[in-house]
mmCIF file of C-alpha atoms in Angstrom:
data_model
loop_
_atom_site.group_PDB
_atom_site.id
_atom_site.type_symbol
_atom_site.label_atom_id
_atom_site.label_comp_id
_atom_site.label_asym_id
_atom_site.label_seq_id
_atom_site.Cartn_x
_atom_site.Cartn_y
_atom_site.Cartn_z
ATOM 1 C CA MET A 1349 49.315 173.649 161.592
ATOM 2 C CA LYS A 1350 47.476 170.326 161.839
ATOM 3 C CA LYS A 1351 50.083 168.610 159.636
ATOM 4 C CA LEU A 1352 52.899 169.941 161.792
ATOM 5 C CA LEU A 1353 51.157 168.669 164.930
ATOM 6 C CA LEU A 1354 50.666 165.203 163.391
ATOM 7 C CA LEU A 1355 54.294 165.106 162.302
ATOM 8 C CA THR A 1356 55.454 166.125 165.776
ATOM 9 C CA ILE A 1357 53.280 163.468 167.431
ATOM 10 C CA GLY A 1358 54.517 160.893 164.930
ATOM 11 C CA LEU A 1359 58.165 161.711 165.615
ATOM 12 C CA MET A 1360 57.507 161.544 169.358
ATOM 13 C CA ILE A 1361 55.980 158.090 168.886
ATOM 14 C CA VAL A 1362 59.019 156.972 166.855
ATOM 15 C CA SER A 1363 61.316 158.121 169.653
ATOM 16 C CA LEU A 1364 59.099 156.367 172.223
ATOM 17 C CA GLN A 1365 59.242 153.238 170.085
ATOM 18 C CA SER A 1366 63.043 153.420 170.000
ATOM 19 C CA SER A 1367 63.540 154.084 173.694
ATOM 20 C CA LEU A 1368 60.658 153.558 176.094
ATOM 21 C CA ALA A 1369 59.100 150.557 174.355
ATOM 22 C CA ASN A 1370 62.343 148.635 174.934
ATOM 23 C CA ASN A 1371 61.538 148.692 178.650
ATOM 24 C CA ILE A 1372 58.161 147.000 178.217
ATOM 25 C CA THR A 1373 59.205 143.945 176.238
ATOM 26 C CA LEU A 1374 57.478 140.638 176.768
ATOM 27 C CA TRP A 1375 59.534 137.622 175.613
ATOM 28 C CA ASP A 1376 61.676 139.968 173.492
ATOM 29 C CA VAL A 1377 58.582 141.390 171.772
ATOM 30 C CA LYS A 1378 57.587 145.017 172.242
ATOM 31 C CA PRO A 1379 54.418 146.847 171.206
ATOM 32 C CA ASP A 1380 54.577 148.552 167.827
ATOM 33 C CA LEU A 1381 53.418 152.046 168.735
ATOM 34 C CA ILE A 1382 54.040 153.314 165.196
ATOM 35 C CA PHE A 1383 51.709 150.636 163.825
ATOM 36 C CA ILE A 1384 48.938 151.654 166.230
ATOM 37 C CA PHE A 1385 49.395 155.359 165.413
ATOM 38 C CA VAL A 1386 49.329 154.696 161.658
ATOM 39 C CA TYR A 1387 46.196 152.548 162.060
ATOM 40 C CA ALA A 1388 44.507 155.367 163.983
ATOM 41 C CA LEU A 1389 45.500 157.848 161.254
ATOM 42 C CA GLY A 1390 43.843 155.567 158.722
ATOM 43 C CA LEU A 1391 40.611 155.721 160.694
ATOM 44 C CA ILE A 1392 40.699 159.509 160.766
ATOM 45 C CA TYR A 1393 42.091 160.366 157.329
ATOM 46 C CA ASN A 1394 41.991 158.768 153.902
ATOM 47 C CA GLU A 1395 44.269 155.978 152.730
ATOM 48 C CA GLU A 1396 46.672 158.307 150.902
ATOM 49 C CA LYS A 1397 47.483 160.452 153.946
ATOM 50 C CA ALA A 1398 47.747 157.419 156.235
ATOM 51 C CA MET A 1399 50.000 155.621 153.745
ATOM 52 C CA LEU A 1400 52.316 158.621 153.375
ATOM 53 C CA MET A 1401 52.510 159.166 157.125
ATOM 54 C CA GLY A 1402 53.097 155.443 157.710
ATOM 55 C CA ALA A 1403 55.836 155.315 155.084
ATOM 56 C CA GLY A 1404 57.479 158.447 156.490
ATOM 57 C CA LEU A 1405 57.406 157.221 160.075
ATOM 58 C CA GLY A 1406 58.557 153.793 158.913
ATOM 59 C CA PHE A 1407 61.528 155.375 157.142
ATOM 60 C CA VAL A 1408 62.493 157.373 160.232
ATOM 61 C CA SER A 1409 62.153 154.196 162.297
ATOM 62 C CA ASP A 1410 64.380 152.310 159.839
ATOM 63 C CA VAL A 1411 67.047 155.003 160.007
ATOM 64 C CA LEU A 1412 67.010 155.113 163.815
ATOM 65 C CA SER A 1413 66.874 151.348 164.349
ATOM 66 C CA GLY A 1414 69.905 150.457 162.266
ATOM 67 C CA GLY A 1415 68.036 147.509 160.782
ATOM 68 C CA PRO A 1416 67.324 146.838 157.117
ATOM 69 C CA LEU A 1417 66.537 150.145 155.441
ATOM 70 C CA GLY A 1418 63.088 150.228 153.845
ATOM 71 C CA LEU A 1419 61.486 147.369 155.749
ATOM 72 C CA ASN A 1420 59.343 149.530 158.040
ATOM 73 C CA LEU A 1421 58.870 152.093 155.274
ATOM 74 C CA LEU A 1422 57.141 149.471 153.159
ATOM 75 C CA THR A 1423 55.155 147.675 155.859
ATOM 76 C CA LYS A 1424 54.002 150.806 157.702
ATOM 77 C CA GLY A 1425 53.009 152.390 154.380
ATOM 78 C CA ILE A 1426 50.925 149.325 153.526
ATOM 79 C CA THR A 1427 49.409 149.372 157.015
ATOM 80 C CA GLY A 1428 48.437 153.025 156.565
ATOM 81 C CA PHE A 1429 46.871 152.306 153.190
ATOM 82 C CA ALA A 1430 44.911 149.298 154.480
ATOM 83 C CA SER A 1431 43.672 151.124 157.568
ATOM 84 C CA GLY A 1432 42.706 154.110 155.431
ATOM 85 C CA LEU A 1433 40.578 151.843 153.253
ATOM 86 C CA LEU A 1434 38.997 150.370 156.372
ATOM 87 C CA GLY A 1435 38.573 153.800 157.946
ATOM 88 C CA LYS A 1436 35.368 154.605 156.117
ATOM 89 C CA ARG A 1437 33.754 151.374 157.286
ATOM 90 C CA ALA A 1438 35.683 150.594 160.461
ATOM 91 C CA ILE A 1439 34.224 153.376 162.583
ATOM 92 C CA ASN A 1440 30.916 151.550 162.458
ATOM 93 C CA MET A 1441 32.570 148.362 163.712
ATOM 94 C CA ARG A 1442 32.634 147.520 167.382
ATOM 95 C CA LEU A 1443 35.879 148.040 169.234
ATOM 96 C CA SER A 1444 36.269 144.287 169.732
ATOM 97 C CA LEU A 1445 36.122 143.768 165.974
ATOM 98 C CA GLN A 1446 38.649 146.583 165.460
ATOM 99 C CA ILE A 1447 41.007 144.860 167.904
ATOM 100 C CA LEU A 1448 40.583 141.626 165.949
ATOM 101 C CA VAL A 1449 41.404 143.475 162.711
ATOM 102 C CA ILE A 1450 44.527 144.924 164.352
ATOM 103 C CA PHE A 1451 45.490 141.433 165.535
ATOM 104 C CA PHE A 1452 45.346 139.993 162.022
ATOM 105 C CA ILE A 1453 46.934 143.006 160.311
ATOM 106 C CA THR A 1454 49.828 142.758 162.790
ATOM 107 C CA ILE A 1455 50.335 139.094 161.934
ATOM 108 C CA ILE A 1456 50.281 139.943 158.224
ATOM 109 C CA GLU A 1457 52.778 142.770 158.775
ATOM 110 C CA VAL A 1458 55.187 140.553 160.748
ATOM 111 C CA LEU A 1459 54.959 137.797 158.134
ATOM 112 C CA ALA A 1460 55.587 140.353 155.361
ATOM 113 C CA GLN A 1461 58.671 141.567 157.224
ATOM 114 C CA ALA A 1462 59.832 137.962 157.658
ATOM 115 C CA MET A 1463 59.385 137.289 153.943
ATOM 116 C CA LEU A 1464 61.310 140.429 152.995
ATOM 117 C CA ILE A 1465 64.144 139.627 155.397
ATOM 118 C CA GLY A 1466 64.213 136.019 154.186
ATOM 119 C CA LEU A 1467 64.287 137.217 150.594
ATOM 120 C CA PHE A 1468 67.328 139.425 151.048
ATOM 121 C CA SER A 1469 69.260 137.632 153.799
ATOM 122 C CA ARG A 1470 69.326 134.594 155.979
ATOM 123 C CA GLY A 1471 66.853 135.353 158.721
ATOM 124 C CA ALA A 1472 65.373 133.407 161.605
ATOM 125 C CA ALA A 1473 63.398 130.226 161.123
ATOM 126 C CA PRO A 1474 59.734 130.622 160.103
ATOM 127 C CA ALA A 1475 58.526 129.098 163.389
ATOM 128 C CA ILE A 1476 60.239 131.896 165.312
ATOM 129 C CA TRP A 1477 58.596 134.538 163.106
ATOM 130 C CA ILE A 1478 55.171 132.957 163.574
ATOM 131 C CA LYS A 1479 55.611 132.921 167.366
ATOM 132 C CA ALA A 1480 56.911 136.508 167.332
ATOM 133 C CA GLY A 1481 54.040 137.563 165.060
ATOM 134 C CA PHE A 1482 51.455 136.037 167.374
ATOM 135 C CA LEU A 1483 52.984 137.688 170.456
ATOM 136 C CA GLN A 1484 53.323 140.997 168.592
ATOM 137 C CA ALA A 1485 49.666 140.775 167.563
ATOM 138 C CA LEU A 1486 48.568 140.177 171.160
ATOM 139 C CA TYR A 1487 50.692 143.048 172.421
ATOM 140 C CA ASN A 1488 49.522 145.452 169.706
ATOM 141 C CA SER A 1489 45.910 144.501 170.380
ATOM 142 C CA LEU A 1490 46.270 145.346 174.061
ATOM 143 C CA PHE A 1491 47.907 148.710 173.386
ATOM 144 C CA ALA A 1492 45.479 149.452 170.546
ATOM 145 C CA PHE A 1493 42.554 148.912 172.905
ATOM 146 C CA LEU A 1494 43.961 151.488 175.321
ATOM 147 C CA PHE A 1495 44.649 153.971 172.523
ATOM 148 C CA LEU A 1496 41.709 153.422 170.159
ATOM 149 C CA TRP A 1497 38.851 153.200 172.655
ATOM 150 C CA PRO A 1498 38.682 156.956 173.395
ATOM 151 C CA LEU A 1499 39.462 157.802 169.757
ATOM 152 C CA ILE A 1500 36.647 155.658 168.368
ATOM 153 C CA LYS A 1501 34.159 157.003 170.907
ATOM 154 C CA ARG A 1502 35.055 160.550 169.870
ATOM 155 C CA LEU A 1503 34.895 159.809 166.130
ATOM 156 C CA LYS A 1504 31.499 158.123 166.493
ATOM 157 C CA ARG A 1505 30.191 161.115 168.427
ATOM 158 C CA GLU A 1506 31.483 163.521 165.763
ATOM 159 C CA ARG A 1507 29.985 161.473 162.925
ATOM 160 C CA GLU A 1508 26.649 161.181 164.723
ATOM 161 C CA TRP A 1509 26.686 164.935 165.264
ATOM 162 C CA ALA A 1510 27.505 165.531 161.589
ATOM 163 C CA GLY A 1511 24.727 163.112 160.590
ATOM 164 C CA SER A 1512 22.161 164.863 162.779
ATOM 165 C CA LEU A 1513 23.303 168.200 161.355
ATOM 166 C CA LYS A 1514 22.718 166.902 157.813
ATOM 167 C CA GLU A 1515 19.260 165.638 158.803
ATOM 168 C CA SER A 1516 18.307 168.988 160.306
ATOM 169 C CA ILE A 1517 19.413 170.747 157.127
ATOM 170 C CA HIS A 1518 17.379 168.350 154.952
ATOM 171 C CA ILE A 1519 14.267 168.730 157.132
ATOM 172 C CA ARG A 1520 14.172 172.494 156.725
#
């Protein structure tokens, strides 16, 4: 049931990314809602689940966008894996540090996409990709703050509760 709910939410986010996010562009850059969702999954689950969900949502996004097939599959899968690795440690980080991590991971993802596009076709000039990557990173950081703040507060509360439960079991 939980997997079906996650899949449904993921598909809703892909459709939002394809439709609604086009209305909130800033200098032809829109927030990557799939990226933020996959990052959040990495915080909650392990790297394998986040990578598979990221790759799956990336594939659906590739099919719906009409762009190069496999580009989002690869980059969103890598994002899921990286955030899953960070997930065990990242919950203890402050939200501001998480936003900084998202900023830099977004830049890395955009540069990876630029390299892949440049490898297989003639793409835009590197300066354009760097500018787009920086703007994308700023935009993702803003949206990630709005999305991750309540999630991180809840996860910290749950982990503190689980930690106090373990302590009470050990005391007895």
